[in-house]
Every structure is written in C-alpha cells, then in structure tokens.
Rosetta silent file (secondary structure, phi, psi, omega in degrees, C-alpha in Angstrom):
SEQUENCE: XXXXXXXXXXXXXXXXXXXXXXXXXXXXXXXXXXXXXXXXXXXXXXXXXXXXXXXXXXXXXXXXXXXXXXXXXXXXXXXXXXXXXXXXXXXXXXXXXXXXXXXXXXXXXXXXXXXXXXXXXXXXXXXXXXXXXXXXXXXXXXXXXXXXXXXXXXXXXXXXXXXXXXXXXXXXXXX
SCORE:     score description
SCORE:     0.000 S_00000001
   1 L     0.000  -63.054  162.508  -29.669   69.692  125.579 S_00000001
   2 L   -51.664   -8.021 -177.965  -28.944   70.906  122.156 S_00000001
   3 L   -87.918  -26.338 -169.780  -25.302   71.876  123.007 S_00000001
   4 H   -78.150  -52.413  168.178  -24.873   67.987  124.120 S_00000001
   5 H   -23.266 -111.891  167.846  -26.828   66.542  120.944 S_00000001
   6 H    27.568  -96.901 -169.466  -24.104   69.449  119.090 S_00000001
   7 H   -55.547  -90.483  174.667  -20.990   67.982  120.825 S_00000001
   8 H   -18.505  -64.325  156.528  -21.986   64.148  120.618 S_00000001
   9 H   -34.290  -56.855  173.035  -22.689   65.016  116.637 S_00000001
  10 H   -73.326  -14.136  179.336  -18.705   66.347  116.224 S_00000001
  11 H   -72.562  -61.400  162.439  -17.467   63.316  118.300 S_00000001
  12 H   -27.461  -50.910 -167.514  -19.423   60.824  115.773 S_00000001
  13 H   -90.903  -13.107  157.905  -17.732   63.158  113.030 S_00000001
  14 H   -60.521  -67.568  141.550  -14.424   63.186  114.400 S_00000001
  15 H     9.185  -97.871 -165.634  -15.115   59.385  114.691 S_00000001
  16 L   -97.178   26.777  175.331  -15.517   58.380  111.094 S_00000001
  17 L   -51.503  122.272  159.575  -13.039   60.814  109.744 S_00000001
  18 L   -90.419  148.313 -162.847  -12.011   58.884  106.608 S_00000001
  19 L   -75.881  175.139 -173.592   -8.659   57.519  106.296 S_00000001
  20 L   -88.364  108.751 -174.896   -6.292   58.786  103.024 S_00000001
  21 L   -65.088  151.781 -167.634   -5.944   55.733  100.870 S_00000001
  22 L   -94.215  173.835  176.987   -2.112   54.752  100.551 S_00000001
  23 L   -90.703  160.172 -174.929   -0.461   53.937   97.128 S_00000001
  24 L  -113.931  127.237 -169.485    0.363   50.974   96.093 S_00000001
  25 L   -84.120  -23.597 -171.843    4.010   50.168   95.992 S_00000001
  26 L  -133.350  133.116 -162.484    4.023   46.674   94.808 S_00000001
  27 L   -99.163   83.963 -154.486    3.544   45.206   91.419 S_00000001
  28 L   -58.954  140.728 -174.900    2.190   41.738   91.097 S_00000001
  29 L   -85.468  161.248  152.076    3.322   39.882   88.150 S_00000001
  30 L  -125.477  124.134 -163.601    0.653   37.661   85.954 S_00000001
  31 L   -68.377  109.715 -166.144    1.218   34.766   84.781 S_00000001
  32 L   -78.953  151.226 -171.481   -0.059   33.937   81.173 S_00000001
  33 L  -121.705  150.013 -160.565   -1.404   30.411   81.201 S_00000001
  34 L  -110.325  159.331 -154.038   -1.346   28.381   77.420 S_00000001
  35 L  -113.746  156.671 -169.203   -4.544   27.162   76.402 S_00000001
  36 L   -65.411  150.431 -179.406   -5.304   23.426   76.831 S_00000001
  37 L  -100.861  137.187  178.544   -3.908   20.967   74.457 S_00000001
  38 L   -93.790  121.946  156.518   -6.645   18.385   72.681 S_00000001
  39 L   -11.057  -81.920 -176.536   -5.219   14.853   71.850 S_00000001
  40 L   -85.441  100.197 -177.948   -7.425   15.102   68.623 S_00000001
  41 L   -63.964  157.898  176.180   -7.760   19.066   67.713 S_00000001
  42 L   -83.730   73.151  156.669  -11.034   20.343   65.684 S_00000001
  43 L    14.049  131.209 -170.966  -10.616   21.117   62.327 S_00000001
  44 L   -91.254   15.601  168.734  -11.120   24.621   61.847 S_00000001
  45 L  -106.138  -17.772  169.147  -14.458   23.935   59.753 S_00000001
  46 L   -66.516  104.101  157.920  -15.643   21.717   62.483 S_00000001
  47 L   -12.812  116.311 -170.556  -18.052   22.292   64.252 S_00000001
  48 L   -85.662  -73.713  178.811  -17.933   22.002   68.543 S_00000001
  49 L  -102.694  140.383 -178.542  -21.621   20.924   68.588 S_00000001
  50 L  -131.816  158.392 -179.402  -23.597   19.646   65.881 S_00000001
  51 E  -104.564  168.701  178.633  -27.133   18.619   65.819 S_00000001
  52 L  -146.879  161.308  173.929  -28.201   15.566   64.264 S_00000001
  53 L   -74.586  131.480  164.252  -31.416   14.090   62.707 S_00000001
  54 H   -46.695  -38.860 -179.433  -33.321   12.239   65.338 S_00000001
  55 H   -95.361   11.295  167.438  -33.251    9.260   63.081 S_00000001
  56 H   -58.964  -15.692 -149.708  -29.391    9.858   62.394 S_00000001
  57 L  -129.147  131.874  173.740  -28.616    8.051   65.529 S_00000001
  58 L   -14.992  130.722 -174.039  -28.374    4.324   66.145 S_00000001
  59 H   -97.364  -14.994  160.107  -32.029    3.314   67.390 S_00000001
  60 H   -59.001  -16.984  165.939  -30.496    0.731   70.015 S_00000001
  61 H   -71.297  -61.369 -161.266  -28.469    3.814   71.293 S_00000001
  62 H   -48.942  -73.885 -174.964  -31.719    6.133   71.330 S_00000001
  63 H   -70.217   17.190  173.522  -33.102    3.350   73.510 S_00000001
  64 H  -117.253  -56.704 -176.461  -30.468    2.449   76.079 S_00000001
  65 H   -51.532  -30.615 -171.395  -30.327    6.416   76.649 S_00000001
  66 H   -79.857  -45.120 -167.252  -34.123    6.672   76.930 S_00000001
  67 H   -65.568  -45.081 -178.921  -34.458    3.633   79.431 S_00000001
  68 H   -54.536  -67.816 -164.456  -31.348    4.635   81.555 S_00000001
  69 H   -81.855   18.307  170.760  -32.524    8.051   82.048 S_00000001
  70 H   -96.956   -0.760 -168.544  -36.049    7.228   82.649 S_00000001
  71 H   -89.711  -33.860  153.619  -35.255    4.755   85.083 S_00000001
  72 H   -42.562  -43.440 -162.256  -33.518    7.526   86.986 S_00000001
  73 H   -99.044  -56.747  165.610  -36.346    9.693   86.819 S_00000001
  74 H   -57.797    2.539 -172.065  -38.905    6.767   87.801 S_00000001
  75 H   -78.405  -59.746  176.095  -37.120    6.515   90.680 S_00000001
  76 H   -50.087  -43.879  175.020  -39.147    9.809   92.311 S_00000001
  77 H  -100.976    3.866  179.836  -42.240    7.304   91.951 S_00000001
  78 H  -101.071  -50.351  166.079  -41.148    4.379   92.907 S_00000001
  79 L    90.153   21.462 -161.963  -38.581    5.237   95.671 S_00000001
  80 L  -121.797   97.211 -167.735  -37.054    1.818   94.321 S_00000001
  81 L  -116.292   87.265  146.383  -33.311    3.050   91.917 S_00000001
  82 L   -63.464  140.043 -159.702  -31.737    0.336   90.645 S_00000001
  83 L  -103.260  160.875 -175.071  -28.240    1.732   90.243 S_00000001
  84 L   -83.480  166.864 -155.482  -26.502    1.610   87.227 S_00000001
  85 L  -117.628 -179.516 -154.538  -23.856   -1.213   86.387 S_00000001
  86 L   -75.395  -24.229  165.349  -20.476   -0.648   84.979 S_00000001
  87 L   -88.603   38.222  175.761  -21.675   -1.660   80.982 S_00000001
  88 L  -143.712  -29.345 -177.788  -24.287    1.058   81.300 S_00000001
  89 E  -145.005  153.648 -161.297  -22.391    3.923   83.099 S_00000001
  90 L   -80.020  146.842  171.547  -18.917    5.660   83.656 S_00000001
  91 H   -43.276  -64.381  165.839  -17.214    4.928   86.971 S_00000001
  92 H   -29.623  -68.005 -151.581  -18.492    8.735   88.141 S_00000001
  93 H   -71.588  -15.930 -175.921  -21.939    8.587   87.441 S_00000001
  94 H   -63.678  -39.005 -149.103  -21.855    4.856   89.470 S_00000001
  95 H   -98.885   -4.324 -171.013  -20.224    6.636   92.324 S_00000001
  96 H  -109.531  -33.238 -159.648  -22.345   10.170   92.420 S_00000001
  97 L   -93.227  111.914 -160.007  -25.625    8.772   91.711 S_00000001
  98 L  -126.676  147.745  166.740  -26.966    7.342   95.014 S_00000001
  99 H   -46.822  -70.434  171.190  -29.807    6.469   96.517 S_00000001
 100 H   -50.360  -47.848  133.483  -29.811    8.765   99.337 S_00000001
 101 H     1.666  -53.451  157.745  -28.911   11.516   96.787 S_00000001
 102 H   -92.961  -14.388  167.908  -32.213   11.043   94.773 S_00000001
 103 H   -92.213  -13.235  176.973  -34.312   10.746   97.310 S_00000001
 104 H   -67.940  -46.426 -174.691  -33.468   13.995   98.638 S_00000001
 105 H   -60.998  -21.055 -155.800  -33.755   15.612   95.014 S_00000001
 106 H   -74.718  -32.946  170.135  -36.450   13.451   94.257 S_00000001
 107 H  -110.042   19.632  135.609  -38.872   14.994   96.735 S_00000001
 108 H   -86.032 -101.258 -176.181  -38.602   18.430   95.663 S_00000001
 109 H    21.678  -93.406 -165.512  -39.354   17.091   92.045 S_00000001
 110 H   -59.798  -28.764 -175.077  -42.586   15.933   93.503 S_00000001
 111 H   -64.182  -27.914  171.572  -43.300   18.361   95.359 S_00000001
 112 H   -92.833  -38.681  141.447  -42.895   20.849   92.879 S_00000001
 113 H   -68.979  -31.935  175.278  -43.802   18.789   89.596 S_00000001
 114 L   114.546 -146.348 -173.051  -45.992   16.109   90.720 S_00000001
 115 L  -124.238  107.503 -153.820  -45.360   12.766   89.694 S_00000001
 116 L   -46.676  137.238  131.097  -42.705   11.875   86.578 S_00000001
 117 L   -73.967  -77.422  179.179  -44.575   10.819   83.496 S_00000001
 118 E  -173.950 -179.766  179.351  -42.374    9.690   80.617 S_00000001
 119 E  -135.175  137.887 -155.146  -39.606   11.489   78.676 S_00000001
 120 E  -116.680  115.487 -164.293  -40.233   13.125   74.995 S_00000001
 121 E   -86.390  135.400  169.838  -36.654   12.996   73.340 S_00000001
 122 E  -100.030  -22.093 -155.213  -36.544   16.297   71.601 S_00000001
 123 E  -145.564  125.770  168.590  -32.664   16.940   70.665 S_00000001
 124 E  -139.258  139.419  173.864  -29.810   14.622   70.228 S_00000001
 125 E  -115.834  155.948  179.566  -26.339   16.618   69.916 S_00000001
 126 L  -129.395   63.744 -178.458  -22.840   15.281   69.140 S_00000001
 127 L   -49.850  107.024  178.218  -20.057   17.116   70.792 S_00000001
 128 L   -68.351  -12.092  160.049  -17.060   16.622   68.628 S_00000001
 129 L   -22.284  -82.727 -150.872  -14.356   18.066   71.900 S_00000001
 130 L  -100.445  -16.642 -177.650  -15.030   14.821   73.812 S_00000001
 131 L    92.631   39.911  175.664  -16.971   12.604   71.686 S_00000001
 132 L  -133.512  170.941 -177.656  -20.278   12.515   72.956 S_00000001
 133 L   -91.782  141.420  140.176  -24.196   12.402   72.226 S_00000001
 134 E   -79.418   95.388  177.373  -26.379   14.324   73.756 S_00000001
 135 E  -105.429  127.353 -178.193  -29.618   13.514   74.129 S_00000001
 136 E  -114.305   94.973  175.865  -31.832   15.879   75.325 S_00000001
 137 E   -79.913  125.463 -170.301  -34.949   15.027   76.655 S_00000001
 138 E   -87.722  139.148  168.890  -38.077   17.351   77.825 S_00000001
 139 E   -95.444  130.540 -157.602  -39.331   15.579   80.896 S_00000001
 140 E  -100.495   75.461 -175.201  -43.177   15.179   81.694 S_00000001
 141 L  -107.452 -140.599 -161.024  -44.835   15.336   84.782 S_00000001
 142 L  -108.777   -7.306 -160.395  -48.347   15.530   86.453 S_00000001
 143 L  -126.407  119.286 -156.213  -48.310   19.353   87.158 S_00000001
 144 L   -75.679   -3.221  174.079  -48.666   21.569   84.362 S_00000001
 145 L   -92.580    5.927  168.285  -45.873   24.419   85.636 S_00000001
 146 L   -52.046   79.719  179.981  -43.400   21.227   85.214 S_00000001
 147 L  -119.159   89.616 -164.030  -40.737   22.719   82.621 S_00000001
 148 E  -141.180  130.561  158.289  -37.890   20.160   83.285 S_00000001
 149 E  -122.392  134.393 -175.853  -35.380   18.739   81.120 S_00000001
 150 E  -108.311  124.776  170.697  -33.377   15.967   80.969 S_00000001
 151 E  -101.012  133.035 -173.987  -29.686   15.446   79.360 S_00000001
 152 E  -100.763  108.536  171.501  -28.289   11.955   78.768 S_00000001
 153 E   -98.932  123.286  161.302  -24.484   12.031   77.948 S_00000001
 154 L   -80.164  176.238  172.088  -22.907    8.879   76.121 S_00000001
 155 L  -128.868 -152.416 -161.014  -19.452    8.780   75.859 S_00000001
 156 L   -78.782  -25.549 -176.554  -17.661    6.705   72.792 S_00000001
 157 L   -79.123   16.120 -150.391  -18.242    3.097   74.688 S_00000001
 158 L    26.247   50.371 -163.521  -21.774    4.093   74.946 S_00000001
 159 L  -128.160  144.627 -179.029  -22.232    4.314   78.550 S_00000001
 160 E   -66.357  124.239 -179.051  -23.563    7.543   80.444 S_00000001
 161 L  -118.846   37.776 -151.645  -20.940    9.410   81.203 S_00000001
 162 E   151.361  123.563  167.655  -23.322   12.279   82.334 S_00000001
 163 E  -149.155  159.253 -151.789  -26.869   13.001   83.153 S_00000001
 164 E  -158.337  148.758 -156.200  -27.925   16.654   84.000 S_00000001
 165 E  -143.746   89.689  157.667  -31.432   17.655   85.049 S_00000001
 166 E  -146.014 -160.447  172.110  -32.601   21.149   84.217 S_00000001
 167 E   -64.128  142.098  179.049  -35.106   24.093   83.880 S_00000001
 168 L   -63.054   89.534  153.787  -36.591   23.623   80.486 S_00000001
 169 L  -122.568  161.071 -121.632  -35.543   26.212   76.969 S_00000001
 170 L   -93.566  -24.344  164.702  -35.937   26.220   73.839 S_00000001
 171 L  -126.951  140.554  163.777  -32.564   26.569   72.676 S_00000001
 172 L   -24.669  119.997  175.734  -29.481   24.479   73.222 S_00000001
 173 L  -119.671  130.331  178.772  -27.393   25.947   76.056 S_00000001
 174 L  -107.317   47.008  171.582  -24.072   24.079   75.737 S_00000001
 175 L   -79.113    0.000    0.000  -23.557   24.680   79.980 S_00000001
C-alpha cells in the first residue's frame, strides 16, 4: 500500500513539473498619446473647481435645480416621474432617465432608506473645464442609516446636464 501511495505521489510530481519560462523576443512599441485640447484653456491661476457662496448663485437657478432633482427623488414615493422636458434637461439625461430605470433603483432606496424626505442643499461648485454648477445636495430620508447625496449638474443654458446619486462625505470628491 505504501509503495502504491509512493509511486502515485512521483507520477503527480512528474505531472506538474514546471515548465522553463521562454524569453521574450518581441518588443512592442508604445504609442505616446497628446493630452486633450480645451476650446477655452484654464488660466494657470484658475482654479478647476471652485466653491461658491450659497447665496453667490442666482436664487431662480438654486430653485429650478432643487425642484428638478427633488422631483426625481419623489418619484421613489410616488411611483408617478414626470420626465423631464427639453428646457429643463440635456438630450442625455431625457434619454437615460426612465421610468422603468427608477423604479428599479427606486426600490432599493426604499428599501434601504425608507421613504425620501426633502433635499438640504449643502454645496454648490462651479467647474470652470465645462462650465457647470454643481449643486450638491445631502438627501433626507425616513431611516436614520440614510447617508445619500444628491448632485445636480447645470450646464451654461441652465438645464441638467447631469444628476448623480451617491453615498454621502464630507468632502467634495470631484468623481
């Protein structure tokens, strides 16, 4: 018995004798790629993101950003999403933001958060790149492990060109 255990052991090891890696003969070139060109370029004193005073910013802006993305958000309690129209949002956000789309996210939201409350604007940002505000809103629900935040991006026409949903911290992540 032990000589077949024995002999079965050196077969295994014969087996998984590893092979000798070969060299490598051929030398791939890499291609340097040129960094993107900006229409308008940034000043080299300029900022990419700047904060602004909450009351810096237009208050009919503050409040077509607050209503759009709460109506978005109210959506999870209603199950009723009026979709946005082409003098309120970017072609994209018309064409990604769906019905079907929110109701799937919409019931993990409740399930996990409860039921949407209001939205407490905390942040407004201006990215000078592309031209737009950022408003960053902490979102409010019924369930007190609810750490959710919402970002509204305008663009220059003032229309959403961008709304983003995430876990809630403390400092600006430009992701």
């Amino acid at each position: 018995m032990k000589k077949i255990i024995f002999i079965l052991c050196l077969i295994i090891l014969a087996g998984c004798k590893a092979k000798k890696a070969k060299p490598i003969t051929k030398v791939e070139t890499i291609e340097v790629l040129k960094p993107l060109e900006i229409e308008e370029p940034i000043k080299p004193g300029e900022p990419k993101i700047e904060k602004i005073a909450l009351s810096g910013v237009n208050l009919n802006l503050k409040e077509k950003a607050y209503e759009l993305g709460k109506r978005m958000l109210m959506t999870c309690n209603t199950s009723k999403f009026r979709p946005y129209n082409e003098s309120e949002a970017t072609a994209s956000v018309i064409n990604n933001i769906t019905e079907d789309r929110l109701s799937k996210t919409c019931a993990n939201y409740r399930q996990w958060y409860g039921t949407f409350k209001d939205l407490e604007l905390v942040e407004i940002f201006i990215n000078n790149v592309d031209q737009t505000t950022v408003f960053r809103y902490k979102a409010l629900y019924t369930k007190k492990v609810a750490n959710k935040e919402l970002r509204v991006f305008m663009n220059d026409e003032n229309k959403i060109s961008s709304l983003r949903t995430l876990d809630w911290v403390d400092v600006y992540d430009n992701e």
